[in-house]
Coordinates of C-alpha atoms and ligand atoms in Angstrom, one line a residue:
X1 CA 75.3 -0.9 61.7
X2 CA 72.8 -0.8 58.5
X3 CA 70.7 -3.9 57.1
X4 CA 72.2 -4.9 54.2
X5 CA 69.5 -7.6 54.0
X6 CA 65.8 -7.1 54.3
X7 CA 62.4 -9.9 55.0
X8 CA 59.5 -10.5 53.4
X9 CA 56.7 -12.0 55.3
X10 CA 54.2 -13.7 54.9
X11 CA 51.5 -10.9 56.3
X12 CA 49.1 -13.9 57.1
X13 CA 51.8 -16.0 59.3
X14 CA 54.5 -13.1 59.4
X15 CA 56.8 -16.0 58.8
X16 CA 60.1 -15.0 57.1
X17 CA 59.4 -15.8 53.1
X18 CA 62.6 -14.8 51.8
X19 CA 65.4 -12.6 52.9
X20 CA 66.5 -9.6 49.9
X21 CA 69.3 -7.0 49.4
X22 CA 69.0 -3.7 50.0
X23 CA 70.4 -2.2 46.5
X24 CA 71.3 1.0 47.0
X25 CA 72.3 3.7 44.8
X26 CA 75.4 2.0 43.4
X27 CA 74.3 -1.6 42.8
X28 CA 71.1 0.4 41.1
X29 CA 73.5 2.3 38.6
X30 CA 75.5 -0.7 38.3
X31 CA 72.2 -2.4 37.1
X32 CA 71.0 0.3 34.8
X33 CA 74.8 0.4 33.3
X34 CA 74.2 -3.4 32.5
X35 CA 70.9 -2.5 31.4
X36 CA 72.2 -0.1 28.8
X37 CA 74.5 -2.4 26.8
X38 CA 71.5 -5.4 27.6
X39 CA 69.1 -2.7 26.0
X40 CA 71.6 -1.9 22.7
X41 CA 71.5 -6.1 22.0
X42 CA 68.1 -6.5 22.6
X43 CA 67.1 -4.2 20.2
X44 CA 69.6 -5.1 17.7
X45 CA 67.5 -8.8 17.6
X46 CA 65.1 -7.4 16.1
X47 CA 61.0 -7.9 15.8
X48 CA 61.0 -11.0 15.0
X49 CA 64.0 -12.5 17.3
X50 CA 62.2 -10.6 20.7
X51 CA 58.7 -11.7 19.5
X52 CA 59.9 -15.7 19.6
X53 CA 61.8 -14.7 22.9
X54 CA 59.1 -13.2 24.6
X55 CA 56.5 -16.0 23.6
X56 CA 59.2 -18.5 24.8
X57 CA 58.9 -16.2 28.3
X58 CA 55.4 -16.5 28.2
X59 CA 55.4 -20.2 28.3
X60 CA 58.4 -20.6 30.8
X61 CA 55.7 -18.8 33.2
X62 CA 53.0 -20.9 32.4
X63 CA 54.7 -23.6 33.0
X64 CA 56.1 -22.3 36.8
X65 CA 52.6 -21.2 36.8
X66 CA 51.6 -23.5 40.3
X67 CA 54.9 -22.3 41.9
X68 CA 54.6 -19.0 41.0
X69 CA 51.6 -18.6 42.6
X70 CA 52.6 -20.2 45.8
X71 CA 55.3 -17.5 46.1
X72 CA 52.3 -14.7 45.2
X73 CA 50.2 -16.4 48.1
X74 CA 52.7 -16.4 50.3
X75 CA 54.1 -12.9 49.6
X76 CA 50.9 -11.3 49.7
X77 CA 48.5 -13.5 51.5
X78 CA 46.1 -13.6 48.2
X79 CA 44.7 -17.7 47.9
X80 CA 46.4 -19.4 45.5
X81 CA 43.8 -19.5 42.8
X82 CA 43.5 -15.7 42.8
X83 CA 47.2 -15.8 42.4
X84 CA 46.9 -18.4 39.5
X85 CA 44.3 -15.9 37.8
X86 CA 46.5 -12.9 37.8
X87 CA 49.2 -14.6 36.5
X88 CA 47.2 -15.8 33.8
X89 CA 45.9 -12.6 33.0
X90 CA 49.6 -11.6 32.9
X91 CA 50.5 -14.6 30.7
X92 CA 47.9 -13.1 28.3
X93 CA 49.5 -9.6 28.3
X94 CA 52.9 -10.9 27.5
X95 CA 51.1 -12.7 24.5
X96 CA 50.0 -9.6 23.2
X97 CA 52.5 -7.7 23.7
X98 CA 54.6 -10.2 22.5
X99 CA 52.7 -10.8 19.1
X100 CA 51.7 -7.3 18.4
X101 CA 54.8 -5.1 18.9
X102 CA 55.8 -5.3 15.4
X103 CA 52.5 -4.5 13.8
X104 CA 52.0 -1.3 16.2
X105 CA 55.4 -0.4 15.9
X106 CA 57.0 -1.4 12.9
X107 CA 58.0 1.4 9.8
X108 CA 54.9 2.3 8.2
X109 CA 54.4 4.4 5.3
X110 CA 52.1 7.6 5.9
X111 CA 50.8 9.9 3.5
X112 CA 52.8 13.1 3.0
X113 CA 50.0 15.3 2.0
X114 CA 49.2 17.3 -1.3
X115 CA 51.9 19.8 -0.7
X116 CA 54.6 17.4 0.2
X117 CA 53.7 15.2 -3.2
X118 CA 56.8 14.9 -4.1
X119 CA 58.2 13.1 -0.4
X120 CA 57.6 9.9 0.9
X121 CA 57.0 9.8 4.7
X122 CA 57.4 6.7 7.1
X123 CA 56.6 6.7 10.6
X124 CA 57.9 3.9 13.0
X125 CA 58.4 3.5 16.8
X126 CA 62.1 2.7 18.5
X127 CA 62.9 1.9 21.3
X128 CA 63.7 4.1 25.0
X129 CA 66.7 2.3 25.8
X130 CA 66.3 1.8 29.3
X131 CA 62.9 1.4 31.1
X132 CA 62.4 1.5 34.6
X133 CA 59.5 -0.8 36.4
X134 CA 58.9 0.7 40.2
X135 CA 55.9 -1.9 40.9
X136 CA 53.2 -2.8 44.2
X137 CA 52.6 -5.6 45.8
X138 CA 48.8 -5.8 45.4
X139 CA 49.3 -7.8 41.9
X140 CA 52.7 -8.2 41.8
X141 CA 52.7 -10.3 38.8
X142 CA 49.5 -8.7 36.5
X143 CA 50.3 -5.6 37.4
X144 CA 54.2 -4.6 37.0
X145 CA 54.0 -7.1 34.1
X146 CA 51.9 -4.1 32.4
X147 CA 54.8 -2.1 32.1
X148 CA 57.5 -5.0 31.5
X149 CA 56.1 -6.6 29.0
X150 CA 55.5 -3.7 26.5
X151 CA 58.8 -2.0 27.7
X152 CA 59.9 -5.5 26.3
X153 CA 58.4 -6.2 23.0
X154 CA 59.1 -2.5 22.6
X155 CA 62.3 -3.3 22.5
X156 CA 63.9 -1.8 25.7
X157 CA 65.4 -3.5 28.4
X158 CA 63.5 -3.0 32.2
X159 CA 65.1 -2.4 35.5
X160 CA 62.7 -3.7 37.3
X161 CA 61.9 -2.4 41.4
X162 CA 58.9 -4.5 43.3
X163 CA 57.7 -3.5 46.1
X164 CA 59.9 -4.6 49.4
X165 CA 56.4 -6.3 50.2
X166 CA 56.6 -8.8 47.1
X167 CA 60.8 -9.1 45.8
X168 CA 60.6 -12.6 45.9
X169 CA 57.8 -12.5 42.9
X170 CA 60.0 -9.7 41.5
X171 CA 63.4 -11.7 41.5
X172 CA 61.4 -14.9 39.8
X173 CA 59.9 -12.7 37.4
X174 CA 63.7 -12.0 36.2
X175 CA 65.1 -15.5 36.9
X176 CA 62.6 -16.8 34.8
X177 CA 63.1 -14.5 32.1
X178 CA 67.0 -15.3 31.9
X179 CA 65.7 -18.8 30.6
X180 CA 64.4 -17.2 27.3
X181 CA 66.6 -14.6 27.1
X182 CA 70.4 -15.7 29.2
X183 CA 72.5 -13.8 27.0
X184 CA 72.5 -10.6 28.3
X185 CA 70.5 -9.3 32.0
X186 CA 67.5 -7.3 29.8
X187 CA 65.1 -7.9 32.5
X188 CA 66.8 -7.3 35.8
X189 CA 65.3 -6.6 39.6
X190 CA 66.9 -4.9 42.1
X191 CA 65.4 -5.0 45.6
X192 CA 65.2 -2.8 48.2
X193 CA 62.7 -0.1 49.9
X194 CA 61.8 3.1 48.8
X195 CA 65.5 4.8 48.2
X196 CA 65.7 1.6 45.7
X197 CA 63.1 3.0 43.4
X198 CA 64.2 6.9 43.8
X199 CA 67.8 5.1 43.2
X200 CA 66.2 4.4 40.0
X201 CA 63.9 7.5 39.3
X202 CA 66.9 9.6 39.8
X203 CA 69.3 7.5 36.9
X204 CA 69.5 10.3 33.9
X205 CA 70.5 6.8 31.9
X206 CA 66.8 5.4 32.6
X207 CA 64.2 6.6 29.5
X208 CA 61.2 6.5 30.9
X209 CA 59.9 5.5 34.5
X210 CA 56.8 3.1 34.6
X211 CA 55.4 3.7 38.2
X212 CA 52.3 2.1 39.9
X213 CA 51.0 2.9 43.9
X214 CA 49.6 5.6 45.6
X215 CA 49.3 9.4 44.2
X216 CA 51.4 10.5 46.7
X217 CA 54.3 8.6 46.2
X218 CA 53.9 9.2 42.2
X219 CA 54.5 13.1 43.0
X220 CA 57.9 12.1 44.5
X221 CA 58.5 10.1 42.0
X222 CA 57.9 12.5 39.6
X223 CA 59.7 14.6 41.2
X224 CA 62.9 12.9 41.0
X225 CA 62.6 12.2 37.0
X226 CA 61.7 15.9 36.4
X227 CA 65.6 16.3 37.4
X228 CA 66.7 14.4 34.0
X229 CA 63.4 15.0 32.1
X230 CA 63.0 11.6 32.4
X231 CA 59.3 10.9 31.3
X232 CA 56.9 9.0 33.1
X233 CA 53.9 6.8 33.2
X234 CA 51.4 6.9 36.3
X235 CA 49.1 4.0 37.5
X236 CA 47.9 5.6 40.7
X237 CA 45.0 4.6 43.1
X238 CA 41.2 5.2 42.4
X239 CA 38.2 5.5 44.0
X240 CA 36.1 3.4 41.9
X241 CA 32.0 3.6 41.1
X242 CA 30.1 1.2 40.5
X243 CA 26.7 2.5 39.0
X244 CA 23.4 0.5 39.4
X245 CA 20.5 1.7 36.5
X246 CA 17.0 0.9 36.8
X247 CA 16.6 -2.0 34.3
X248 CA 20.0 -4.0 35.6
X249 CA 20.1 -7.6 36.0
X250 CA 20.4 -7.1 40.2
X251 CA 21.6 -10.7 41.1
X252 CA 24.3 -10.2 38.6
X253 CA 24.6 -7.1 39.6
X254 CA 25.2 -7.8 43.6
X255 CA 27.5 -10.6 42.9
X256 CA 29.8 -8.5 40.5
X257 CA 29.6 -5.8 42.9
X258 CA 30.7 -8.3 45.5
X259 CA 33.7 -9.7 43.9
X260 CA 34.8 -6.4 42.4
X261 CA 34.6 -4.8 46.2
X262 CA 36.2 -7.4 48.2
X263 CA 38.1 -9.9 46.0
X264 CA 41.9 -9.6 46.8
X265 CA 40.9 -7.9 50.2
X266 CA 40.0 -4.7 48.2
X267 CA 43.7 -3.8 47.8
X268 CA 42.4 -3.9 43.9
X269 CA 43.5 -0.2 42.2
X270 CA 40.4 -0.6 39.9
X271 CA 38.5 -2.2 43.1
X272 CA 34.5 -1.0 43.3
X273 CA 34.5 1.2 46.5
X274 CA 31.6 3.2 45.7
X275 CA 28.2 2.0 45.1
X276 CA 25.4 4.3 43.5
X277 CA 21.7 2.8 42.9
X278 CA 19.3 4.1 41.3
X279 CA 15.9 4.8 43.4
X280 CA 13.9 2.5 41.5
X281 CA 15.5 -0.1 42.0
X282 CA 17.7 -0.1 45.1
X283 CA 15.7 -1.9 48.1
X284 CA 16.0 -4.9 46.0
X285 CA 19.3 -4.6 45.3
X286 CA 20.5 -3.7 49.0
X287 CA 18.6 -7.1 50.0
X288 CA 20.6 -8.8 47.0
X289 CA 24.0 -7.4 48.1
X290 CA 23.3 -7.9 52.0
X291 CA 22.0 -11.5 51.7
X292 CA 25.6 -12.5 49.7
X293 CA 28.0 -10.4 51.7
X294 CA 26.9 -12.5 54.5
X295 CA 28.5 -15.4 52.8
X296 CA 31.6 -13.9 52.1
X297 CA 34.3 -14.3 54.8
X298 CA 37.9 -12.9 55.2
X299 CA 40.3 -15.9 55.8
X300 CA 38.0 -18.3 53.4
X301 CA 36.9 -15.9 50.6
X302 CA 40.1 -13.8 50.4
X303 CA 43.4 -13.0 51.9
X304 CA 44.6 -10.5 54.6
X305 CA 45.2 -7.3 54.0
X306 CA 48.6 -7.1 53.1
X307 CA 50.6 -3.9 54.1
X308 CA 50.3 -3.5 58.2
X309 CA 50.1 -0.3 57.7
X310 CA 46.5 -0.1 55.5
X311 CA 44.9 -1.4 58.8
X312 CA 44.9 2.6 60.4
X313 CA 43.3 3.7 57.0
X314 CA 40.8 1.0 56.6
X315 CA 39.5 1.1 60.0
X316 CA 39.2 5.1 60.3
X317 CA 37.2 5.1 57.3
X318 CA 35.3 2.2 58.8
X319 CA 34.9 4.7 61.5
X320 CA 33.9 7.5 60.2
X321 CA 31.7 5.9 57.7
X322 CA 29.8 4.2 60.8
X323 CA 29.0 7.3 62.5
X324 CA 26.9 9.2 60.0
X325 CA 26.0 6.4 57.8
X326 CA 24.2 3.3 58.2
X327 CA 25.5 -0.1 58.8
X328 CA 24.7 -2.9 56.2
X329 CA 27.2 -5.3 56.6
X330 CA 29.9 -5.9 59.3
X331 CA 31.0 -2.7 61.6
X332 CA 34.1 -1.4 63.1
X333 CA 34.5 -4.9 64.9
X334 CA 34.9 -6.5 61.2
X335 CA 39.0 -5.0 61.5
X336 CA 40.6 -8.2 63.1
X337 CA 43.7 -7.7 62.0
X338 CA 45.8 -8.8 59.5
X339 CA 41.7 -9.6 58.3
X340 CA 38.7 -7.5 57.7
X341 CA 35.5 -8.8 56.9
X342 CA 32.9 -7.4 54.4
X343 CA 31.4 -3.7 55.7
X344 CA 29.0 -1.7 53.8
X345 CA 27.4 1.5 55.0
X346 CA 24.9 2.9 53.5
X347 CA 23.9 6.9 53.4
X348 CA 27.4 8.0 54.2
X349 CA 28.0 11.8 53.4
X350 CA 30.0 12.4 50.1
X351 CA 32.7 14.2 52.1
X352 CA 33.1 11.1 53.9
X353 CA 37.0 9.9 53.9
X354 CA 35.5 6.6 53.2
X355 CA 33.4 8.5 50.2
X356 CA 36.6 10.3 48.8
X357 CA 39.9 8.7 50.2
X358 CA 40.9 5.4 48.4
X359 CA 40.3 2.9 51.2
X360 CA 42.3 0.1 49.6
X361 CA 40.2 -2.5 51.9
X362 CA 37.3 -5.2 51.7
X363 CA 34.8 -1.9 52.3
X364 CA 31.7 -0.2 50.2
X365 CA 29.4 2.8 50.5
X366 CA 26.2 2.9 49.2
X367 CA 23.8 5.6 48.0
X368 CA 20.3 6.1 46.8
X369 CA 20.6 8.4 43.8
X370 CA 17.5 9.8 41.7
X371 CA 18.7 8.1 38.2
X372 CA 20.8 7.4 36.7
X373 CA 22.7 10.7 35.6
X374 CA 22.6 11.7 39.3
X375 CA 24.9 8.4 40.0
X376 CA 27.3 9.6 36.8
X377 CA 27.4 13.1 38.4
X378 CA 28.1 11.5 42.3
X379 CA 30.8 9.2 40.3
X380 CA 32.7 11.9 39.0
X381 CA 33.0 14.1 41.5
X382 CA 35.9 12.4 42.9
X383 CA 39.9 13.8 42.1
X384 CA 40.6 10.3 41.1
X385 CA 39.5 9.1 37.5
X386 CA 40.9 5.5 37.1
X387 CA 37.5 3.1 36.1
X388 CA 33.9 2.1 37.2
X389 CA 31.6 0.1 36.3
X390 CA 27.5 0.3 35.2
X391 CA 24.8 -2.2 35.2
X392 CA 22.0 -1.7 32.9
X393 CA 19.5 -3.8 31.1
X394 CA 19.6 -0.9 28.0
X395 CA 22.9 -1.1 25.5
X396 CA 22.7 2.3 24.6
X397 CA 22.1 4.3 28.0
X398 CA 25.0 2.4 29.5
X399 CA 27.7 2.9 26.4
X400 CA 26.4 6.8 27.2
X401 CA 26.5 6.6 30.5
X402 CA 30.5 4.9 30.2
X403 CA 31.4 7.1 27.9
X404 CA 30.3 10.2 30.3
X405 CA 32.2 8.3 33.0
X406 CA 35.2 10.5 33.9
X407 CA 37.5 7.4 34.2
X408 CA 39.9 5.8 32.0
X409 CA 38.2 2.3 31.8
X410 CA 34.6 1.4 32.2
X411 CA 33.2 -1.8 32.4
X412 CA 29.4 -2.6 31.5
X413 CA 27.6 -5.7 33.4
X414 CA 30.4 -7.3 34.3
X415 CA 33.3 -5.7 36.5
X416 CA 37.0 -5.1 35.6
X417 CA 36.4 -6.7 32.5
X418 CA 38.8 -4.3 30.7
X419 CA 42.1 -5.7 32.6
X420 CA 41.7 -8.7 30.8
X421 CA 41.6 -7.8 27.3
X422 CA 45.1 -7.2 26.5
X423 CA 44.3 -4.9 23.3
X424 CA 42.4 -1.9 25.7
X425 CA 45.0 0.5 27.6
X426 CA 44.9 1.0 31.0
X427 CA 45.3 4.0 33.0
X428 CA 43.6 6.9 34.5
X429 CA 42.9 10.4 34.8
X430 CA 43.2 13.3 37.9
X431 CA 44.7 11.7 41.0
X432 CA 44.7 8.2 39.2
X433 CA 47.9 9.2 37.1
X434 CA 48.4 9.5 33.0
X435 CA 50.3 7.5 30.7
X436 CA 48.8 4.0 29.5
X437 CA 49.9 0.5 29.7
X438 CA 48.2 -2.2 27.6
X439 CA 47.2 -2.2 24.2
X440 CA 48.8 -0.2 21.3
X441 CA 48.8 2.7 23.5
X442 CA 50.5 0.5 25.9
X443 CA 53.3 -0.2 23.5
X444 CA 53.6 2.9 22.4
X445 CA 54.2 4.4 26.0
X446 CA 57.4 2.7 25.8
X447 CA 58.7 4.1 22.4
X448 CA 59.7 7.3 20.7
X449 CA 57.8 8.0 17.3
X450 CA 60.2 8.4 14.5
X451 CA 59.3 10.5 11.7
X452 CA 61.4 10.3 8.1
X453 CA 60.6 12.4 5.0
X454 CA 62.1 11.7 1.8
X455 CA 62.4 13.7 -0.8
X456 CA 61.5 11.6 -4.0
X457 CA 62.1 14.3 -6.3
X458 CA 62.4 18.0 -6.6
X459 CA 59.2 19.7 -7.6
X460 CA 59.6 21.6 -10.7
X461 CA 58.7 25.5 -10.0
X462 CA 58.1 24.6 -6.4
X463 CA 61.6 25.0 -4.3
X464 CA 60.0 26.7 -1.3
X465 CA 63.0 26.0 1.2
X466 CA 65.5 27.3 -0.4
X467 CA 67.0 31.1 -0.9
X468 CA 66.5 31.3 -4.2
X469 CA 62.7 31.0 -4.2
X470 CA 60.5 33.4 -5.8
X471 CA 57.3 35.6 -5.5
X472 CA 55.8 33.3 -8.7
X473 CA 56.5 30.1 -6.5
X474 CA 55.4 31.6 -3.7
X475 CA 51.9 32.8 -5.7
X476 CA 51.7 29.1 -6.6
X477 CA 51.7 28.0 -3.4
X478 CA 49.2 30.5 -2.5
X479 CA 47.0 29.5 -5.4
X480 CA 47.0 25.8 -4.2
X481 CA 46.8 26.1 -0.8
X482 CA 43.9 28.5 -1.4
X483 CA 42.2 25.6 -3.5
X484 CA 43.0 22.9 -0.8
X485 CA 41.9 24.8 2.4
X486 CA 40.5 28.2 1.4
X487 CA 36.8 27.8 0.9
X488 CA 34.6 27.8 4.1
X489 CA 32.1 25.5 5.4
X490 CA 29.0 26.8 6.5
Ligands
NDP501 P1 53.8 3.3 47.4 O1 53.2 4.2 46.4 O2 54.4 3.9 48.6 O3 54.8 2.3 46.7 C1 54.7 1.9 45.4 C2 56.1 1.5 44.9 O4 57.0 2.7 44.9 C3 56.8 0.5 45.7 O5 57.6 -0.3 44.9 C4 57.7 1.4 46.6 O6 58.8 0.7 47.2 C5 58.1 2.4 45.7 N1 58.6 3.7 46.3 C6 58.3 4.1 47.6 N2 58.9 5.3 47.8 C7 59.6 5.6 46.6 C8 60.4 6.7 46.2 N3 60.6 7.8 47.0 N4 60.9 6.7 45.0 C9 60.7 5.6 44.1 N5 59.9 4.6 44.5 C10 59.4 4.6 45.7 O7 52.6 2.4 47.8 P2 52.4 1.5 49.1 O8 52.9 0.1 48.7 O9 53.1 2.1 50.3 O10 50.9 1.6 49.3 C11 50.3 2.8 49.7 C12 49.0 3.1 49.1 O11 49.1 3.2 47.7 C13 48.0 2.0 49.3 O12 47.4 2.1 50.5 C14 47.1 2.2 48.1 O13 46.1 3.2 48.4 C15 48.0 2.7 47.0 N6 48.4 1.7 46.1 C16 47.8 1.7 44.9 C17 48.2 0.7 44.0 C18 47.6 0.6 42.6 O14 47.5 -0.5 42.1 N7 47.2 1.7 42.0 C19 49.1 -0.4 44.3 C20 49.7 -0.2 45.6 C21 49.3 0.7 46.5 P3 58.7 0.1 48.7 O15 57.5 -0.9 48.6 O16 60.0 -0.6 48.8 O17 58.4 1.2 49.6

């Protein structure tokens, strides 16, 4: 007989946290037909309408904020005020979306050029129609709500999958919309395991796919849309660097280092999991980094790790790691599962699985590098691309050094930094996907660029599209076009 039900758990406990359907393929297309009519009314509010709705949204989570969270800590394991902060930092999203949309979006004159004088051209963005949300567990608030919030104030209405780890946080997110917004279901989960989301993928009716997890599971994914043409946007995993130059503040440096590595367990997408010093200064810095990590306990500092399953690929990179490299911090015996305490190895090869392979746990490797350009080069040799971080004491080498950073997001002197500023986009490059949420670029991910030009009058002597044009009009056009663009710059 099949499930029709599935559990999540609480992976500390493994008590049951809440019990969820399996939607299969029908009661998906049943949710994306609803979606499609939700979609046409929700865009027919208007700007201004969805702007006061999705601020009204905003504030119907901050004030489930505490319970929220609960349900986040439970589903995931995460303490409660790490919880709280991503679903601040989500609260802050939806506020930007929310405000912004309009201005991004909205009609816009443009000019038409010198030979199009005589049109006027406006340039606005509408929405998809139908947007579907396939989301992870790691932030199951901050991070889907990248996508469903600018799907949102883009107008579009979201179909929205979580991972099976987190549909409780999932089905809230869309009970808790349906306060702001009960006339019609224009946020909507449907839960389930991985034939859920292809359920979804594979709906011609769904615009544009918003996916965030691992590379590999992208490629299906992609896959499945490339059947309808359905577009995409890809928030893979990464393999971030975290970049130490000569002149950096080191406590500050250690402690962001730290948090950045081990916070939420690791299971962080733009999580440090590769450390690069600089010669000069990287004995002090080892001494900074050990003498914290040996405050930092799993259990008391952060949460377990959440999917079973990362366990086998967190404790063979341990492994490996160990056996060439040299142990810092912790050691194979820090996997005590569902927790893993802090490990770093230094001196581990580059083609370590634990140098290249996104570990996704409460793990670091460390390397002396030359300078600082050695530590850019080491940090982009890696297929993923997704952020990073430097620490320098000099403005201007670090901006270069970011910029040369083969990543999409960089953060100076501070780490992940970037998430939280709702006007930068967020996304990667390589392995770590394309497509951006966040931001302008964000909104616009969700949107299709309409172009209008107007004729505004007919040009005298200048019909060019039309049959009866002639060789004079045509040696005016010559003439000017030859004026505008012809002479050379040397
Ligand atoms: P997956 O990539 O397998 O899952 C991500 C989402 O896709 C989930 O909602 C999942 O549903 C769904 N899904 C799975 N299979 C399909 C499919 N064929 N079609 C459509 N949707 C599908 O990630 P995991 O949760 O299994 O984690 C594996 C690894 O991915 C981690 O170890 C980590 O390295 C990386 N990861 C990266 C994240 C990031 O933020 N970049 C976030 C999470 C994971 P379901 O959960 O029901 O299977």
């Amino acid at each position: 007989m099949t499930t029709l039900t599935f559990d999540s758990l609480n992976p500390a406990t493994g008590t049951v946290v809440g019990s969820h359907p399996k939607q299969g393929p029908e009661a998906v297309h049943a949710a994306v037909g609803r979606a499609e009519e939700a979609a046409a009314w929700w865009a027919g509010l208007g700007a201004a309408e969805r702007r006061r709705r999705l601020l009204d949204y905003k504030a119907v989570i901050t004030q489930n904020l505490r319970q929220l969270a609960t349900l986040v800590h439970e589903e995931t394991g995460k303490p409660v005020g790490d919880a709280t902060l991503e679903i601040v930092l989500a609260i802050t999203h939806i506020d930007w979306a929310a405000r912004n949309a309009a201005k991004v979006l909205g009609r816009r004159r443009v000019s038409p050029g010198m030979v199009g004088l005589n049109l006027a051209a406006t340039l606005e963005y509408l929405p998809l129609g139908v947007v579907g949300v396939i989301g992870p567990w790691n932030y199951p608030v901050f991070t889907p709500m990248g996508s469903i919030a600018y799907a949102l104030a883009a107008g579009n209405a979201v179909v929205f999958k979580p991972s099976e780890l987190t549909p409780g946080v999932g089905v809230r997110l869309a009970e808790l919309f349906a306060e702001s917004v009960p006339e019609h279901p224009v946020l909507q989960t449907v839960t389930g395991l991985g034939e859920t989301g292809a359920a979804l993928a594979g709906d011609p009716r769904v615009k544009k796919i918003a996916f965030t997890g691992s590379t590999a599971t992208a490629k299906r994914v992609m896959a499945a849309c490339a059947q309808n043409l359905t577009p995409m946007v890809a928030e893979c995993g990464g393999k971030d660097a975290f970049i130490v130059d000569a002149d950096a503040d080191l406590k500050a440096a250690a402690d962001a280092c730290l948090w950045g590595a081990l916070s939420n367990a690791g299971q962080t997408c733009v999580g440090v999991e590769r450390v690069y010093v600089v010669d000069a200064v990287y004995a002090p810095f080892m001494r900074e980094l050990a003498e914290r990590a040996k405050t930092v306990k799993a259990g008391q500092d952060y949460g377990p790790i959440t999917m079973p399953g990362q366990l086998d690929i967190i404790r063979r990179h341990i492994d490996e790691a160990t056996k060439s490299g040299k142990v810092v911090t912790g050691g194979p015996e820090s996997v005590r599962a569902p927790f893993v305490d802090p490990v770093i190895v230094e001196d581990v090869p580059e083609d370590s699985p634990a140098v290249r392979e996104e570990t996704f746990g409460p793990t670091i490797t460390v390397r002396r590098t030359r300078d600082a350009r050695e530590a850019l080069e080491l940090a982009n040799a890696s297929a993923y691309g997704l952020a990073g971080t430097i620490f320098s004491g000099n403005t201007r080498r670090a901006m270069e050094l970011a910029r040369l950073m083969r990543s999409g997001m960089t953060a100076i002197n501070s780490v992940i930094s970037f998430a939280g500023v709702p006007a930068l986009p967020f996304g990667g490059v390589g392995d770590s996907g394309f497509g951006r949420i966040h931001g302008a670029d964000g909104l616009r991910e969700f949107a299709r660029p309409k172009a209008i030009s107007r004729q505004r009058f007919a040009m005298p002597g200048m019909n060019l599209t039309s049959f009866s044009r002639g060789a004079d009009e045509l040696e005016r056009l010559i003439r000017l076009v030859t004026f505008l663009h012809g002479r050379r710059k040397r």
